[in-house]
Structures are given as structure tokens and as C-alpha cells.
């Protein structure tokens, strides 16, 4: 049994193969989070129930007694606002009386096999009920009558737990949800570093680590999307934990909108961590009989360091998050027109790209931005999804057929949730953009955001896109989103519901995207948002790969891909070789090989020498496809810690092969460098394809490889493939 309830001790144990989470029902129905960590089966956690009762003016529960218990110092499972717990609250509801004091107590629970989906919000899944167990705990606030169901799922094949919350209003009155976080974890200590991923356009997901301090710290997005600026990921690393050892708790919110991930360390030296929808610019009116579904948080615990946390996320996302045909089916190796032509292309030019691409072994041509309306630059036409016949005479057909006739697949670009002020769509529907009456909305990249919180807007965009996909044998869609949301408001929302906008917008995105993905199961969808501005697990439920960054410089890409790999698998990371001249094509290919792999250049301009390198890369793509997508990643030398070089390794799940890559960011004159590999079987012999030698796993992991040659040359890379004999 993964989940058990001990009715005598009133304890829930949620076990995975390696972890245990313990929840207790305390006196007066207080729900306490008593333990999260490596597997423990004991049933006495009373020592963790109360901490320093009456310390520092913490108010006591009147029934339990002055000296017994304070909600301020107990490990509250789902911290509420205003009822004696002064730490940051996960939940706050305003009732008919107007106050927002909220105090949840246990009422009932259920344990069942499997995992349910969340209405309207993407989430992780099981293919069979035997793969997981779920616990639902119903809690209630006696005064407002609001009910919160805390939902926990643990998985049989992964040391992973998901947490989420459903709020219901069984009363006659209207209730107002002010804060509904998805997860709340109280830890008895504060001896952690907080790891988060900050960034900006072209510099996504930079790893940042800071020691927790008393008070509040964390990251948020108020940009309407998960954003370049902060990713909805956070990890707590116990002091002293490293890439390879020590306690690490990783949290990733399966949501693409405004989020908060906050840690508060209180006067007791304990830590509360909460993650969920950002309560800024949020309020939800919950009518009588209605329910509100919060997105889920994926929680990973390991005592084997940050690297193992990442591998757990990767395996779990490949099994239980990414779905559809392209979860398992091989994805085509593509060439994208953006950096090759920007807006300057026509049918002939694209077919000329296809000719060379075919000759090089590339499998799909993607026509990026600029094929519709009058779009010759980024100032117009978003929303007018009608072919520009000046560029593509006769429409899409001659181009798509021409590409298919050359034996390539064909992909197309959309930015569905946007509208240009200079567009026929805007002229026809001047209230379809996101705006607040009386204010001129800010423009971003000369565009407004289309109000996809509206069903009529979604239906229109759906039919425009669906008719193109239906009538033209499209194999791939790149779904872009190139600005953040300001002036948030919808013409259809009444004043009292204006603060629902951001969440409704994301629900609208999920609905629109979900309908298209479902209607076109054979189309490969790739997410994008000015590079990786919407790289989150919810998007990965809909698009199995996401363009990681507009920065295709292979040296800059190292930090971006290392950061992204903290929780997202290689199978999800869009990575292309471009014409950027910082390094040669070999290094560019070795870096892009870590991700989905493709090209972003004018293939006609490649020299014969570079064409030969590309042909070798195409062969390598096929050879290493399974290893990279299903193997285990080991980050050997991190560019966040080493200014000179980065190295990583993919290891087959059965340890039968490994691909090692090292890139020199900055050369070291006369330097020596030995890199010890990881994750191999010490007792097996591994043959190296490149040097023809055979090494034991023990040698490779303990003595290591002498890579001194390659570290002496700026921008050089070394890739070695080892297979077990
Ligand atoms: C931003 C994307 O990240 C690019 O790859 C490209 O598609 C442009 N948008 C097109 O406008």
C-alpha cells in the first residue's frame, strides 16, 4: 500500500519507493504536516506536533488550552489566514461577514487507486490505476462553511508526490477566494538553500541559490505567464547538499500563469514553503454550489543531491506528464526558417531550403513567422491567419505539396493568443484584446494580447487555425506567445470579477490549445514564448517540446540548458544549430544534441565542409535519439560553477551506453583536466567509439578521462560515446 491511514494514531503515511510523507489529524481537527523525507514507517510522530507553544505571543487554541498548542508554531498542513497562524498563508477566504479569517479543520478522507485529472487544467497522469494512489482530505471552515479538499497522489514507479486543492462552496452564500495555494510544506528547520531559475529573454533559467533567512523569500510571476523572469520551480537543498548527495526537495507548479513560490522562516527557525497561483491580482467569486480547482505541484524528494532530483523529474515527466503520439514516436529532425530568413521568404526560397535540407538528411521544414496577412515585419497582422499570397502564390498548397514531394514534413508558426492593432481582426473586433476600459493598453512587440478568456474569441481562433491544419496536411505547429500581459481585463467580465482575469486567461489558453491538440493528434506541437518564456510543466502536457531560448549561441546555451535541465527533460528542450559564428558547427551540434535537435539557418549558405559536419550530426541524431530522450542526465561540470567549461553525460537506463560531452567556454593555457564519469556499471567494460579503446566503468568513474587537449581551445567540444561490451 502506498497510502495508509492509522485510525488509532490518526496518521496518514504516503509512501513511495524512497520517500514518506506523514500527515496527522491533531486535536480539534487540526491537520499537521509531520514529516517529509526519506522512507520512514514509524507511527509515532507526536514529537513534531507542537513547537514552543506560547512562544512570542503565539495565540493558543481555546479548546486545546493555553499551554498546549498554537497554530502559529505547529506544522500546519495547509496554512490559513488570520486564525492564529501568522506565517504566510496558503488559503484565505472572505465570507458573507466580510472578514477573511479562515480556519480549516479535518472532516473526512478517501483513499483510492489512480489519479484524477483536474477540470480545465493540465496535470500529470497515470495510464493505469495501479500506477498511483490518491488521498483526498476534506477540511472545512466552520464559520464560512468553505470546504477545501487537499489532494495527494503518490506514484508506484517514481519517488514523486503531487499536491493540489479543490475548494467548494456548499453554502447559500457567495464566498471570495483570496488565496488558494496548491501546496504548503512546513519543515521543522531552516537549514536550506533556496534554488530558483531566473532569467530574461535570451537568458532563460539561470540557476540561483541563496541561503534561507528569517522572513520571507521566493519568486513570483505577475506577467500573466509563467515567464522568462522566474520559472515556477523551486528547490530546497539542505545545507551541504551537492549535485551528488544530500537532501533536496524540488517543487514544480503545473501551471502557465501568475505564480508564487515562497519560503518563510519564522522565529522558531522553521520553514514554510508554499507554491501556487499568485494571490496578487487574483480573487475568485465562488457562488453557492461551485468548485474551484487549483493546479497541482509536483514534489520530488531525494537524499542523493540535485542531480538525482533532476533525473527523478525527467523520468517522471517522460512517463506521467508528456502525452500523445509524440511521447513515444520519434520526432522529426527539423529546420526552421526564422534565423534563416526572418520575414523575407517566399515559396521558392522555402522550397530551395527544402532541397538542401533533404540532401542533408533533415526531415521537416518549418515556416516560421511572416506567412499571413501583410506581415513583412512584426508591426501587423497577428490574428489575420490568412495566407499572404504575395509571398506564397496560390496559398499554402503549392508550398506544402512541394515540401512533401521532396520527402520532408511541413510545419507552420502561429501566435494564437495575440492580435496586432494593425489587423483586420482588430478592426472588426475592437474589444477582443485584453484591456481595461478607458485605458490605452500598453503594446509589446507592437501587439496586444487577444482575450482568450472569452469563448467567442477562442472559437474564432480555433476555427481559423483548424481550417488551415485540416486543409493543408500540416505536420507540426510552433505555438508562440511574444509579450507579457499588462492592462489585464476582459470586456466581458463584470467589475466584481475583474481579478479573475489572469486565471481565466490561462484556462482559456488551455481550452484553445487542448481542443487543437485533441483534434489534430498527428500534428507535433512545439511551445514557444519569445524563446522559453512559457517553459512550464502545464505547457508540456499540451506540447511535448518547447523552444528553450531565442539564444542559439552554443556557449550561452550552456547555462540555459543546464538551468532548464534542473527539472525539464532533454526530450522537452527545443535546441537548434544556427549560423551564429561563436564556435564551429561541431560544437553547435554537440550542444543542440542535448535537446530536441534541429537547424535554424539558411542551408544553402553552408560550406561543403560544414555540410559534411551536418550529415554526421544527422547520423548522430538518429544514433543517440533514444539515449538522449530516455537516458539519465548527469551534469558533470556546471557552467554556473566553472567559468572555463561545461560537461554532461547521458547514460542509458540499463547503463549499457553513455554519451559524454565537454565544451570549452574559455580556454586554459597549458591546463590539465580529468573528468570522472558517473552512473556507469563499475564492473562492465565500455568501448569508446572515438578512440577505439576499452575502459572499465570503474576506470571511467574513478580515474576519469584526460580531456586536457580540448580545454586548451576556445569554443571546442568533445563528444565520446561508450557502449558496454
Ligand atoms: C519568437 C520565437 O522565439 C522565434 O523563434 C520566432 O518564432 C519569432 N518569435 C517569430 O516572431
GROMACS .gro file of N, CA, C and O in nm, residues 515-602:
model
  352
  515UNK      N    1  -0.810   2.186  -2.732
  515UNK     CA    2  -0.902   2.146  -2.840
  515UNK      C    3  -0.824   2.117  -2.968
  515UNK      O    4  -0.852   2.021  -3.040
  516UNK      N    5  -0.727   2.202  -2.997
  516UNK     CA    6  -0.650   2.182  -3.121
  516UNK      C    7  -0.563   2.056  -3.112
  516UNK      O    8  -0.555   1.977  -3.207
  517UNK      N    9  -0.499   2.039  -2.998
  517UNK     CA   10  -0.413   1.922  -2.980
  517UNK      C   11  -0.496   1.794  -2.992
  517UNK      O   12  -0.454   1.695  -3.055
  518UNK      N   13  -0.616   1.797  -2.936
  518UNK     CA   14  -0.702   1.679  -2.941
  518UNK      C   15  -0.754   1.654  -3.083
  518UNK      O   16  -0.760   1.540  -3.129
  519UNK      N   17  -0.788   1.763  -3.152
  519UNK     CA   18  -0.844   1.747  -3.287
  519UNK      C   19  -0.739   1.705  -3.389
  519UNK      O   20  -0.773   1.648  -3.493
  520UNK      N   21  -0.611   1.733  -3.360
  520UNK     CA   22  -0.505   1.701  -3.456
  520UNK      C   23  -0.396   1.618  -3.387
  520UNK      O   24  -0.283   1.664  -3.367
  521UNK      N   25  -0.430   1.495  -3.352
  521UNK     CA   26  -0.335   1.413  -3.274
  521UNK      C   27  -0.206   1.379  -3.349
  521UNK      O   28  -0.106   1.344  -3.287
  522UNK      N   29  -0.209   1.389  -3.483
  522UNK     CA   30  -0.088   1.355  -3.559
  522UNK      C   31   0.004   1.474  -3.579
  522UNK      O   32   0.113   1.461  -3.636
  523UNK      N   33  -0.041   1.592  -3.537
  523UNK     CA   34   0.042   1.713  -3.551
  523UNK      C   35   0.132   1.725  -3.428
  523UNK      O   36   0.084   1.712  -3.314
  524UNK      N   37   0.259   1.748  -3.451
  524UNK     CA   38   0.352   1.774  -3.339
  524UNK      C   39   0.344   1.923  -3.304
  524UNK      O   40   0.370   2.008  -3.390
  525UNK      N   41   0.306   1.954  -3.182
  525UNK     CA   42   0.300   2.094  -3.137
  525UNK      C   43   0.427   2.124  -3.057
  525UNK      O   44   0.466   2.047  -2.969
  526UNK      N   45   0.489   2.238  -3.087
  526UNK     CA   46   0.605   2.284  -3.009
  526UNK      C   47   0.568   2.417  -2.944
  526UNK      O   48   0.525   2.510  -3.012
  527UNK      N   49   0.583   2.426  -2.813
  527UNK     CA   50   0.556   2.550  -2.743
  527UNK      C   51   0.670   2.650  -2.762
  527UNK      O   52   0.782   2.611  -2.793
  528UNK      N   53   0.639   2.778  -2.741
  528UNK     CA   54   0.739   2.882  -2.758
  528UNK      C   55   0.682   3.009  -2.697
  528UNK      O   56   0.560   3.030  -2.697
  529UNK      N   57   0.767   3.093  -2.644
  529UNK     CA   58   0.721   3.224  -2.600
  529UNK      C   59   0.842   3.316  -2.602
  529UNK      O   60   0.913   3.329  -2.503
  530UNK      N   61   0.870   3.372  -2.721
  530UNK     CA   62   0.990   3.453  -2.734
  530UNK      C   63   1.108   3.373  -2.682
  530UNK      O   64   1.179   3.416  -2.590
  531UNK      N   65   1.126   3.253  -2.737
  531UNK     CA   66   1.218   3.157  -2.677
  531UNK      C   67   1.145   3.082  -2.568
  531UNK      O   68   1.035   3.031  -2.588
  532UNK      N   69   1.202   3.080  -2.447
  532UNK     CA   70   1.148   2.995  -2.340
  532UNK      C   71   1.074   3.071  -2.232
  532UNK      O   72   1.096   3.046  -2.114
  533UNK      N   73   0.984   3.163  -2.272
  533UNK     CA   74   0.911   3.242  -2.172
  533UNK      C   75   0.788   3.174  -2.116
  533UNK      O   76   0.718   3.230  -2.031
  534UNK      N   77   0.756   3.055  -2.167
  534UNK     CA   78   0.643   2.981  -2.111
  534UNK      C   79   0.682   2.833  -2.106
  534UNK      O   80   0.614   2.747  -2.156
  535UNK      N   81   0.796   2.810  -2.044
  535UNK     CA   82   0.852   2.675  -2.034
  535UNK      C   83   0.811   2.621  -1.899
  535UNK      O   84   0.876   2.646  -1.798
  536UNK      N   85   0.698   2.551  -1.895
  536UNK     CA   86   0.648   2.502  -1.766
  536UNK      C   87   0.582   2.366  -1.788
  536UNK      O   88   0.550   2.329  -1.901
  537UNK      N   89   0.556   2.293  -1.679
  537UNK     CA   90   0.503   2.157  -1.696
  537UNK      C   91   0.364   2.154  -1.757
  537UNK      O   92   0.329   2.056  -1.823
  538UNK      N   93   0.283   2.257  -1.734
  538UNK     CA   94   0.148   2.255  -1.792
  538UNK      C   95   0.157   2.261  -1.944
  538UNK      O   96   0.084   2.190  -2.015
  539UNK      N   97   0.247   2.345  -1.995
  539UNK     CA   98   0.264   2.351  -2.140
  539UNK      C   99   0.312   2.216  -2.194
  539UNK      O  100   0.274   2.175  -2.304
  540UNK      N  101   0.396   2.148  -2.115
  540UNK     CA  102   0.446   2.019  -2.164
  540UNK      C  103   0.337   1.912  -2.173
  540UNK      O  104   0.353   1.813  -2.244
  541UNK      N  105   0.226   1.933  -2.101
  541UNK     CA  106   0.113   1.841  -2.117
  541UNK      C  107   0.052   1.857  -2.256
  541UNK      O  108  -0.009   1.765  -2.309
  542UNK      N  109   0.065   1.976  -2.313
  542UNK     CA  110   0.000   2.005  -2.441
  542UNK      C  111   0.099   1.999  -2.557
  542UNK      O  112   0.064   1.958  -2.667
  543UNK      N  113   0.219   2.045  -2.533
  543UNK     CA  114   0.322   2.047  -2.638
  543UNK      C  115   0.442   1.970  -2.584
  543UNK      O  116   0.505   2.014  -2.489
  544UNK      N  117   0.473   1.855  -2.643
  544UNK     CA  118   0.578   1.770  -2.583
  544UNK      C  119   0.718   1.830  -2.590
  544UNK      O  120   0.810   1.780  -2.526
  545UNK      N  121   0.734   1.937  -2.670
  545UNK     CA  122   0.863   2.006  -2.671
  545UNK      C  123   0.839   2.156  -2.673
  545UNK      O  124   0.735   2.203  -2.721
  546UNK      N  125   0.936   2.231  -2.620
  546UNK     CA  126   0.923   2.377  -2.609
  546UNK      C  127   1.055   2.438  -2.653
  546UNK      O  128   1.163   2.392  -2.612
  547UNK      N  129   1.045   2.544  -2.734
  547UNK     CA  130   1.166   2.615  -2.779
  547UNK      C  131   1.230   2.678  -2.656
  547UNK      O  132   1.169   2.760  -2.587
  548UNK      N  133   1.354   2.640  -2.629
  548UNK     CA  134   1.416   2.672  -2.499
  548UNK      C  135   1.457   2.818  -2.489
  548UNK      O  136   1.447   2.879  -2.382
  549UNK      N  137   1.507   2.874  -2.601
  549UNK     CA  138   1.554   3.012  -2.597
  549UNK      C  139   1.579   3.062  -2.738
  549UNK      O  140   1.621   2.984  -2.825
  550UNK      N  141   1.560   3.192  -2.760
  550UNK     CA  142   1.599   3.251  -2.888
  550UNK      C  143   1.750   3.264  -2.898
  550UNK      O  144   1.802   3.301  -3.004
  551UNK      N  145   1.818   3.243  -2.790
  551UNK     CA  146   1.964   3.249  -2.792
  551UNK      C  147   2.017   3.114  -2.840
  551UNK      O  148   2.009   3.013  -2.770
  552UNK      N  149   2.072   3.113  -2.964
  552UNK     CA  150   2.122   2.987  -3.018
  552UNK      C  151   2.275   2.982  -3.018
  552UNK      O  152   2.335   2.891  -3.076
  553UNK      N  153   2.336   3.081  -2.954
  553UNK     CA  154   2.482   3.079  -2.936
  553UNK      C  155   2.515   2.959  -2.844
  553UNK      O  156   2.466   2.953  -2.731
  554UNK      N  157   2.596   2.865  -2.892
  554UNK     CA  158   2.615   2.742  -2.815
  554UNK      C  159   2.679   2.764  -2.678
  554UNK      O  160   2.656   2.686  -2.586
  555UNK      N  161   2.759   2.868  -2.665
  555UNK     CA  162   2.822   2.893  -2.534
  555UNK      C  163   2.717   2.949  -2.437
  555UNK      O  164   2.706   2.904  -2.322
  556UNK      N  165   2.637   3.044  -2.485
  556UNK     CA  166   2.531   3.099  -2.399
  556UNK      C  167   2.427   2.991  -2.366
  556UNK      O  168   2.366   2.990  -2.259
  557UNK      N  169   2.407   2.902  -2.461
  557UNK     CA  170   2.309   2.796  -2.442
  557UNK      C  171   2.344   2.701  -2.327
  557UNK      O  172   2.259   2.631  -2.273
  558UNK      N  173   2.474   2.698  -2.291
  558UNK     CA  174   2.513   2.602  -2.188
  558UNK      C  175   2.443   2.632  -2.055
  558UNK      O  176   2.386   2.543  -1.993
  559UNK      N  177   2.447   2.759  -2.013
  559UNK     CA  178   2.379   2.789  -1.886
  559UNK      C  179   2.228   2.772  -1.902
  559UNK      O  180   2.161   2.724  -1.810
  560UNK      N  181   2.176   2.810  -2.019
  560UNK     CA  182   2.031   2.799  -2.039
  560UNK      C  183   1.988   2.652  -2.031
  560UNK      O  184   1.890   2.617  -1.964
  561UNK      N  185   2.063   2.565  -2.096
  561UNK     CA  186   2.025   2.423  -2.094
  561UNK      C  187   2.055   2.357  -1.960
  561UNK      O  188   1.978   2.274  -1.912
  562UNK      N  189   2.165   2.397  -1.895
  562UNK     CA  190   2.191   2.344  -1.760
  562UNK      C  191   2.079   2.385  -1.666
  562UNK      O  192   2.027   2.304  -1.588
  563UNK      N  193   2.039   2.512  -1.670
  563UNK     CA  194   1.932   2.560  -1.582
  563UNK      C  195   1.801   2.489  -1.612
  563UNK      O  196   1.732   2.439  -1.521
  564UNK      N  197   1.768   2.482  -1.741
  564UNK     CA  198   1.642   2.417  -1.780
  564UNK      C  199   1.639   2.272  -1.734
  564UNK      O  200   1.535   2.219  -1.693
  565UNK      N  201   1.757   2.208  -1.735
  565UNK     CA  202   1.762   2.065  -1.701
  565UNK      C  203   1.737   2.040  -1.553
  565UNK      O  204   1.725   1.925  -1.512
  566UNK      N  205   1.729   2.145  -1.472
  566UNK     CA  206   1.704   2.119  -1.330
  566UNK      C  207   1.577   2.037  -1.313
  566UNK      O  208   1.569   1.948  -1.230
  567UNK      N  209   1.474   2.069  -1.392
  567UNK     CA  210   1.354   1.986  -1.379
  567UNK      C  211   1.297   1.938  -1.512
  567UNK      O  212   1.210   1.852  -1.512
  568UNK      N  213   1.341   1.992  -1.626
  568UNK     CA  214   1.279   1.953  -1.753
  568UNK      C  215   1.370   1.859  -1.832
  568UNK      O  216   1.491   1.884  -1.844
  569UNK      N  217   1.311   1.754  -1.891
  569UNK     CA  218   1.394   1.654  -1.959
  569UNK      C  219   1.444   1.700  -2.094
  569UNK      O  220   1.388   1.791  -2.157
  570UNK      N  221   1.548   1.632  -2.144
  570UNK     CA  222   1.604   1.663  -2.276
  570UNK      C  223   1.498   1.651  -2.385
  570UNK      O  224   1.500   1.725  -2.483
  571UNK      N  225   1.404   1.560  -2.368
  571UNK     CA  226   1.301   1.538  -2.470
  571UNK      C  227   1.215   1.662  -2.489
  571UNK      O  228   1.147   1.676  -2.590
  572UNK      N  229   1.217   1.753  -2.392
  572UNK     CA  230   1.132   1.872  -2.397
  572UNK      C  231   1.204   1.996  -2.447
  572UNK      O  232   1.141   2.094  -2.484
  573UNK      N  233   1.338   1.993  -2.450
  573UNK     CA  234   1.416   2.116  -2.473
  573UNK      C  235   1.443   2.139  -2.621
  573UNK      O  236   1.531   2.072  -2.680
  574UNK      N  237   1.372   2.232  -2.683
  574UNK     CA  238   1.398   2.268  -2.822
  574UNK      C  239   1.539   2.326  -2.834
  574UNK      O  240   1.573   2.423  -2.765
  575UNK      N  241   1.622   2.267  -2.920
  575UNK     CA  242   1.761   2.312  -2.933
  575UNK      C  243   1.803   2.299  -3.079
  575UNK      O  244   1.790   2.190  -3.136
  576UNK      N  245   1.851   2.409  -3.137
  576UNK     CA  246   1.888   2.409  -3.279
  576UNK      C  247   2.030   2.460  -3.301
  576UNK      O  248   2.081   2.542  -3.224
  577UNK      N  249   2.086   2.416  -3.411
  577UNK     CA  250   2.213   2.468  -3.459
  577UNK      C  251   2.181   2.589  -3.547
  577UNK      O  252   2.096   2.579  -3.636
  578UNK      N  253   2.247   2.702  -3.521
  578UNK     CA  254   2.221   2.820  -3.604
  578UNK      C  255   2.352   2.864  -3.672
  578UNK      O  256   2.458   2.804  -3.651
  579UNK      N  257   2.341   2.974  -3.747
  579UNK     CA  258   2.460   3.022  -3.818
  579UNK      C  259   2.551   3.105  -3.729
  579UNK      O  260   2.657   3.151  -3.773
  580UNK      N  261   2.512   3.125  -3.607
  580UNK     CA  262   2.592   3.202  -3.510
  580UNK      C  263   2.738   3.159  -3.519
  580UNK      O  264   2.768   3.040  -3.523
  581UNK      N  265   2.830   3.259  -3.525
  581UNK     CA  266   2.969   3.220  -3.554
  581UNK      C  267   3.060   3.218  -3.432
  581UNK      O  268   3.181   3.225  -3.443
  582UNK      N  269   3.002   3.204  -3.314
  582UNK     CA  270   3.086   3.199  -3.193
  582UNK      C  271   3.175   3.075  -3.191
  582UNK      O  272   3.286   3.077  -3.140
  583UNK      N  273   3.121   2.964  -3.243
  583UNK     CA  274   3.200   2.840  -3.250
  583UNK      C  275   3.176   2.776  -3.386
  583UNK      O  276   3.089   2.818  -3.461
  584UNK      N  277   3.246   2.669  -3.412
  584UNK     CA  278   3.224   2.594  -3.535
  584UNK      C  279   3.099   2.507  -3.523
  584UNK      O  280   3.037   2.497  -3.416
  585UNK      N  281   3.064   2.441  -3.634
  585UNK     CA  282   2.942   2.362  -3.638
  585UNK      C  283   2.948   2.240  -3.548
  585UNK      O  284   2.846   2.193  -3.499
  586UNK      N  285   3.066   2.188  -3.524
  586UNK     CA  286   3.073   2.069  -3.439
  586UNK      C  287   3.022   2.102  -3.298
  586UNK      O  288   2.936   2.034  -3.244
  587UNK      N  289   3.073   2.210  -3.241
  587UNK     CA  290   3.032   2.248  -3.105
  587UNK      C  291   2.884   2.282  -3.102
  587UNK      O  292   2.810   2.242  -3.010
  588UNK      N  293   2.839   2.354  -3.206
  588UNK     CA  294   2.697   2.391  -3.209
  588UNK      C  295   2.610   2.265  -3.208
  588UNK      O  296   2.509   2.258  -3.138
  589UNK      N  297   2.652   2.166  -3.284
  589UNK     CA  298   2.576   2.042  -3.290
  589UNK      C  299   2.583   1.964  -3.159
  589UNK      O  300   2.483   1.908  -3.114
  590UNK      N  301   2.700   1.962  -3.097
  590UNK     CA  302   2.714   1.887  -2.971
  590UNK      C  303   2.625   1.946  -2.862
  590UNK      O  304   2.572   1.873  -2.777
  591UNK      N  305   2.608   2.078  -2.863
  591UNK     CA  306   2.524   2.141  -2.761
  591UNK      C  307   2.376   2.116  -2.793
  591UNK      O  308   2.296   2.080  -2.705
  592UNK      N  309   2.338   2.134  -2.921
  592UNK     CA  310   2.196   2.116  -2.957
  592UNK      C  311   2.154   1.970  -2.945
  592UNK      O  312   2.036   1.940  -2.924
  593UNK      N  313   2.251   1.878  -2.954
  593UNK     CA  314   2.218   1.735  -2.946
  593UNK      C  315   2.154   1.699  -2.811
  593UNK      O  316   2.082   1.602  -2.798
  594UNK      N  317   2.182   1.781  -2.708
  594UNK     CA  318   2.125   1.759  -2.575
  594UNK      C  319   1.972   1.773  -2.579
  594UNK      O  320   1.900   1.714  -2.498
  595UNK      N  321   1.919   1.852  -2.672
  595UNK     CA  322   1.775   1.877  -2.675
  595UNK      C  323   1.708   1.805  -2.791
  595UNK      O  324   1.751   1.697  -2.833
  596UNK      N  325   1.602   1.870  -2.845
  596UNK     CA  326   1.524   1.802  -2.950
  596UNK      C  327   1.599   1.799  -3.083
  596UNK      O  328   1.568   1.720  -3.169
  597UNK      N  329   1.693   1.887  -3.104
  597UNK     CA  330   1.783   1.897  -3.218
  597UNK      C  331   1.715   1.940  -3.348
  597UNK      O  332   1.610   1.891  -3.385
  598UNK      N  333   1.779   2.033  -3.414
  598UNK     CA  334   1.731   2.081  -3.543
  598UNK      C  335   1.823   2.192  -3.590
  598UNK      O  336   1.929   2.219  -3.529
  599UNK      N  337   1.782   2.258  -3.698
  599UNK     CA  338   1.863   2.365  -3.757
  599UNK      C  339   1.779   2.490  -3.772
  599UNK      O  340   1.656   2.484  -3.784
  600UNK      N  341   1.847   2.603  -3.773
  600UNK     CA  342   1.782   2.734  -3.773
  600UNK      C  343   1.872   2.823  -3.858
  600UNK      O  344   1.938   2.913  -3.808
  601UNK      N  345   1.885   2.793  -3.987
  601UNK     CA  346   1.983   2.862  -4.071
  601UNK      C  347   1.945   2.841  -4.218
  601UNK      O  348   1.861   2.758  -4.250
  602UNK      N  349   2.010   2.921  -4.304
  602UNK     CA  350   1.990   2.905  -4.448
  602UNK      C  351   2.085   2.794  -4.495
  602UNK      O  352   2.207   2.815  -4.504
   0.00000   0.00000   0.00000
